[in-house]
Amino acid sequence: MQHALGGRTAALALPFSQQDLARYGDQAIQLGLRLAAALLVVLVGIWVARRLANVAERAFGRARFDVTLASFLRNLLYGILIALLIVTALQVAGVPSAPLVAALGAGGLAIGLSLQGSLSNLAWGVLLALFRPFRVGDFVEVGGTMGSVDAINLMYTQLVMPDGREAIIPNAKIGGDAIINFNRRGTRRFELTVGIGYKDDIGAAMAEIEKLFEADPRILKDPAPGVWTSSLGESSVDLVIRGWTRIDDLWATQTDFLRAIKEAFDGAGISIPFPQRELTVIQGSLPPAAERQS
């Protein structure tokens, strides 16, 4: 009898085991299909994301974007597409996307707060590359530093100062301050101040300088150069001289012109006085108070 009961119990338990195995098998097949679909989405999505990023990079190149900026925007677009692809693949695999998106948002916020300064430099680097207030080789004054631009990166700008020192300036500091570009317009004005004696002829001195303007081809005719009387100093009549040259000729023209003025004035008998003082000597007896002090 016990044998019969045991056989009946085994017979009753067997159908439940088959049902469980069938259910688990169906779940395994569904999970496998979802994983296969998610893997297919990932593979196809990576290929599409790479193609789209490359197309965007070529479009940036045709638009004459800066090479560094074009590469950065291409990688940024690729990263965004990959992030969207991962969320989509997890949805296809059956993973709830809402908690994942929330976690990604919280993580992005934390990273953004911790890298606030770096992100500011990065943002200004993108803006500098877009608007191009200066280029490599320009002589600029940015962030309180003056020098020739040697390299422009997304995080910082590298300058070579006139004395050969190298300055690395964060882009956020450059964007938050005035940018002075000495090369942007292609020409620059030089200004000299020369004094002549009070007994010299101002008109003759100006005429000599006008001749030097005509003789030097590096001095541009438009805008026209000029010479004016600027002030009456303690020992000289001061003339201000202004002329325009191309950027590459500025320093040489300015120094050569100053020497030419000295030589022309010497030849024309026009003096360039040095500071002088007049002393008046009064002879006579000292007042009583001065005699007691002496």
PDB file of C-alpha atoms in Angstrom, residues 30-161:
ATOM      1  CA  GLN A  30      12.533  35.186 -24.359  1.00  0.00           C
ATOM      2  CA  LEU A  31      15.585  36.412 -22.455  1.00  0.00           C
ATOM      3  CA  GLY A  32      17.886  35.082 -25.144  1.00  0.00           C
ATOM      4  CA  LEU A  33      15.858  36.755 -27.862  1.00  0.00           C
ATOM      5  CA  ARG A  34      15.891  40.050 -25.963  1.00  0.00           C
ATOM      6  CA  LEU A  35      19.651  39.802 -25.421  1.00  0.00           C
ATOM      7  CA  ALA A  36      20.187  38.944 -29.074  1.00  0.00           C
ATOM      8  CA  ALA A  37      18.021  41.896 -30.107  1.00  0.00           C
ATOM      9  CA  ALA A  38      19.889  44.183 -27.691  1.00  0.00           C
ATOM     10  CA  LEU A  39      23.240  42.974 -29.044  1.00  0.00           C
ATOM     11  CA  LEU A  40      22.034  43.576 -32.582  1.00  0.00           C
ATOM     12  CA  VAL A  41      20.910  47.075 -31.613  1.00  0.00           C
ATOM     13  CA  VAL A  42      24.337  47.754 -30.061  1.00  0.00           C
ATOM     14  CA  LEU A  43      26.281  46.529 -33.095  1.00  0.00           C
ATOM     15  CA  VAL A  44      24.142  48.358 -35.622  1.00  0.00           C
ATOM     16  CA  GLY A  45      23.946  51.452 -33.407  1.00  0.00           C
ATOM     17  CA  ILE A  46      27.726  51.681 -33.006  1.00  0.00           C
ATOM     18  CA  TRP A  47      28.152  51.480 -36.784  1.00  0.00           C
ATOM     19  CA  VAL A  48      25.501  54.155 -37.370  1.00  0.00           C
ATOM     20  CA  ALA A  49      26.891  56.403 -34.604  1.00  0.00           C
ATOM     21  CA  ARG A  50      30.390  56.197 -36.052  1.00  0.00           C
ATOM     22  CA  ARG A  51      29.131  57.000 -39.535  1.00  0.00           C
ATOM     23  CA  LEU A  52      27.088  59.965 -38.322  1.00  0.00           C
ATOM     24  CA  ALA A  53      30.036  61.299 -36.276  1.00  0.00           C
ATOM     25  CA  ASN A  54      32.356  61.062 -39.282  1.00  0.00           C
ATOM     26  CA  VAL A  55      29.818  62.780 -41.537  1.00  0.00           C
ATOM     27  CA  ALA A  56      29.470  65.574 -38.969  1.00  0.00           C
ATOM     28  CA  GLU A  57      33.270  65.952 -38.765  1.00  0.00           C
ATOM     29  CA  ARG A  58      33.523  66.301 -42.548  1.00  0.00           C
ATOM     30  CA  ALA A  59      30.722  68.866 -42.461  1.00  0.00           C
ATOM     31  CA  PHE A  60      32.616  70.830 -39.805  1.00  0.00           C
ATOM     32  CA  GLY A  61      35.698  70.704 -42.019  1.00  0.00           C
ATOM     33  CA  ARG A  62      33.778  72.065 -45.012  1.00  0.00           C
ATOM     34  CA  ALA A  63      32.445  74.830 -42.759  1.00  0.00           C
ATOM     35  CA  ARG A  64      36.095  75.706 -41.957  1.00  0.00           C
ATOM     36  CA  PHE A  65      35.794  74.944 -38.277  1.00  0.00           C
ATOM     37  CA  ASP A  66      38.992  74.812 -36.266  1.00  0.00           C
ATOM     38  CA  VAL A  67      40.536  71.320 -36.400  1.00  0.00           C
ATOM     39  CA  THR A  68      40.558  70.976 -32.615  1.00  0.00           C
ATOM     40  CA  LEU A  69      36.956  72.125 -32.356  1.00  0.00           C
ATOM     41  CA  ALA A  70      35.816  69.837 -35.178  1.00  0.00           C
ATOM     42  CA  SER A  71      37.430  66.840 -33.481  1.00  0.00           C
ATOM     43  CA  PHE A  72      35.894  67.780 -30.133  1.00  0.00           C
ATOM     44  CA  LEU A  73      32.387  68.193 -31.587  1.00  0.00           C
ATOM     45  CA  ARG A  74      32.728  64.912 -33.437  1.00  0.00           C
ATOM     46  CA  ASN A  75      33.683  63.054 -30.264  1.00  0.00           C
ATOM     47  CA  LEU A  76      30.932  64.822 -28.308  1.00  0.00           C
ATOM     48  CA  LEU A  77      28.304  63.786 -30.855  1.00  0.00           C
ATOM     49  CA  TYR A  78      29.623  60.235 -30.855  1.00  0.00           C
ATOM     50  CA  GLY A  79      29.494  60.065 -27.058  1.00  0.00           C
ATOM     51  CA  ILE A  80      25.895  61.328 -26.970  1.00  0.00           C
ATOM     52  CA  LEU A  81      24.837  58.780 -29.597  1.00  0.00           C
ATOM     53  CA  ILE A  82      26.533  55.965 -27.685  1.00  0.00           C
ATOM     54  CA  ALA A  83      24.791  56.996 -24.446  1.00  0.00           C
ATOM     55  CA  LEU A  84      21.407  56.979 -26.205  1.00  0.00           C
ATOM     56  CA  LEU A  85      22.298  53.639 -27.776  1.00  0.00           C
ATOM     57  CA  ILE A  86      23.050  52.073 -24.389  1.00  0.00           C
ATOM     58  CA  VAL A  87      19.717  53.247 -22.971  1.00  0.00           C
ATOM     59  CA  THR A  88      17.889  51.892 -26.029  1.00  0.00           C
ATOM     60  CA  ALA A  89      19.699  48.539 -25.845  1.00  0.00           C
ATOM     61  CA  LEU A  90      18.825  48.159 -22.163  1.00  0.00           C
ATOM     62  CA  GLN A  91      15.181  48.887 -22.951  1.00  0.00           C
ATOM     63  CA  VAL A  92      15.207  46.226 -25.655  1.00  0.00           C
ATOM     64  CA  ALA A  93      16.804  43.798 -23.167  1.00  0.00           C
ATOM     65  CA  GLY A  94      13.945  44.470 -20.739  1.00  0.00           C
ATOM     66  CA  VAL A  95      15.826  46.586 -18.217  1.00  0.00           C
ATOM     67  CA  PRO A  96      13.730  49.531 -16.890  1.00  0.00           C
ATOM     68  CA  SER A  97      15.189  52.738 -18.313  1.00  0.00           C
ATOM     69  CA  ALA A  98      13.799  55.266 -15.826  1.00  0.00           C
ATOM     70  CA  PRO A  99      16.160  54.344 -12.939  1.00  0.00           C
ATOM     71  CA  LEU A 100      19.096  54.226 -15.371  1.00  0.00           C
ATOM     72  CA  VAL A 101      18.343  57.662 -16.789  1.00  0.00           C
ATOM     73  CA  ALA A 102      17.967  59.067 -13.276  1.00  0.00           C
ATOM     74  CA  ALA A 103      21.281  57.536 -12.228  1.00  0.00           C
ATOM     75  CA  LEU A 104      23.013  58.921 -15.316  1.00  0.00           C
ATOM     76  CA  GLY A 105      21.548  62.374 -14.644  1.00  0.00           C
ATOM     77  CA  ALA A 106      22.660  62.354 -11.014  1.00  0.00           C
ATOM     78  CA  GLY A 107      26.110  61.148 -11.991  1.00  0.00           C
ATOM     79  CA  GLY A 108      26.410  63.815 -14.694  1.00  0.00           C
ATOM     80  CA  LEU A 109      25.390  66.521 -12.220  1.00  0.00           C
ATOM     81  CA  ALA A 110      27.954  65.365  -9.677  1.00  0.00           C
ATOM     82  CA  ILE A 111      30.688  65.251 -12.288  1.00  0.00           C
ATOM     83  CA  GLY A 112      29.708  68.680 -13.583  1.00  0.00           C
ATOM     84  CA  LEU A 113      29.870  70.223 -10.110  1.00  0.00           C
ATOM     85  CA  SER A 114      33.246  68.653  -9.367  1.00  0.00           C
ATOM     86  CA  LEU A 115      34.700  69.776 -12.721  1.00  0.00           C
ATOM     87  CA  GLN A 116      33.105  73.205 -12.829  1.00  0.00           C
ATOM     88  CA  GLY A 117      36.363  75.054 -13.517  1.00  0.00           C
ATOM     89  CA  SER A 118      37.470  72.599 -16.189  1.00  0.00           C
ATOM     90  CA  LEU A 119      34.077  72.700 -17.884  1.00  0.00           C
ATOM     91  CA  SER A 120      34.241  76.493 -17.897  1.00  0.00           C
ATOM     92  CA  ASN A 121      37.629  76.344 -19.628  1.00  0.00           C
ATOM     93  CA  LEU A 122      36.218  73.808 -22.074  1.00  0.00           C
ATOM     94  CA  ALA A 123      33.164  75.940 -22.860  1.00  0.00           C
ATOM     95  CA  TRP A 124      35.297  79.032 -23.476  1.00  0.00           C
ATOM     96  CA  GLY A 125      37.669  76.956 -25.585  1.00  0.00           C
ATOM     97  CA  VAL A 126      34.756  75.975 -27.820  1.00  0.00           C
ATOM     98  CA  LEU A 127      33.613  79.622 -28.067  1.00  0.00           C
ATOM     99  CA  LEU A 128      37.136  80.824 -28.886  1.00  0.00           C
ATOM    100  CA  ALA A 129      37.400  78.203 -31.607  1.00  0.00           C
ATOM    101  CA  LEU A 130      33.984  79.200 -32.996  1.00  0.00           C
ATOM    102  CA  PHE A 131      34.357  82.989 -33.018  1.00  0.00           C
ATOM    103  CA  ARG A 132      38.148  83.082 -33.555  1.00  0.00           C
ATOM    104  CA  PRO A 133      39.065  86.411 -31.951  1.00  0.00           C
ATOM    105  CA  PHE A 134      42.697  85.446 -32.599  1.00  0.00           C
ATOM    106  CA  ARG A 135      44.664  82.796 -34.441  1.00  0.00           C
ATOM    107  CA  VAL A 136      48.011  81.091 -34.042  1.00  0.00           C
ATOM    108  CA  GLY A 137      50.752  83.625 -34.774  1.00  0.00           C
ATOM    109  CA  ASP A 138      48.753  86.706 -33.761  1.00  0.00           C
ATOM    110  CA  PHE A 139      50.236  89.098 -31.223  1.00  0.00           C
ATOM    111  CA  VAL A 140      47.600  89.597 -28.539  1.00  0.00           C
ATOM    112  CA  GLU A 141      46.993  90.753 -25.014  1.00  0.00           C
ATOM    113  CA  VAL A 142      44.691  88.321 -23.176  1.00  0.00           C
ATOM    114  CA  GLY A 143      44.121  87.756 -19.496  1.00  0.00           C
ATOM    115  CA  GLY A 144      46.556  90.563 -18.692  1.00  0.00           C
ATOM    116  CA  THR A 145      49.396  88.848 -20.616  1.00  0.00           C
ATOM    117  CA  MET A 146      50.906  90.004 -23.909  1.00  0.00           C
ATOM    118  CA  GLY A 147      52.536  87.686 -26.413  1.00  0.00           C
ATOM    119  CA  SER A 148      52.335  85.756 -29.696  1.00  0.00           C
ATOM    120  CA  VAL A 149      49.781  82.938 -29.841  1.00  0.00           C
ATOM    121  CA  ASP A 150      51.655  79.641 -30.089  1.00  0.00           C
ATOM    122  CA  ALA A 151      48.789  77.150 -29.603  1.00  0.00           C
ATOM    123  CA  ILE A 152      45.051  77.200 -28.930  1.00  0.00           C
ATOM    124  CA  ASN A 153      43.615  74.205 -27.089  1.00  0.00           C
ATOM    125  CA  LEU A 154      40.156  73.523 -25.714  1.00  0.00           C
ATOM    126  CA  MET A 155      41.334  74.029 -22.124  1.00  0.00           C
ATOM    127  CA  TYR A 156      44.055  76.683 -22.402  1.00  0.00           C
ATOM    128  CA  THR A 157      45.885  79.029 -24.779  1.00  0.00           C
ATOM    129  CA  GLN A 158      49.672  79.105 -25.020  1.00  0.00           C
ATOM    130  CA  LEU A 159      51.524  82.386 -25.607  1.00  0.00           C
ATOM    131  CA  VAL A 160      55.176  83.209 -26.237  1.00  0.00           C
ATOM    132  CA  MET A 161      55.961  86.509 -24.527  1.00  0.00           C
TER     133      MET A 161
END
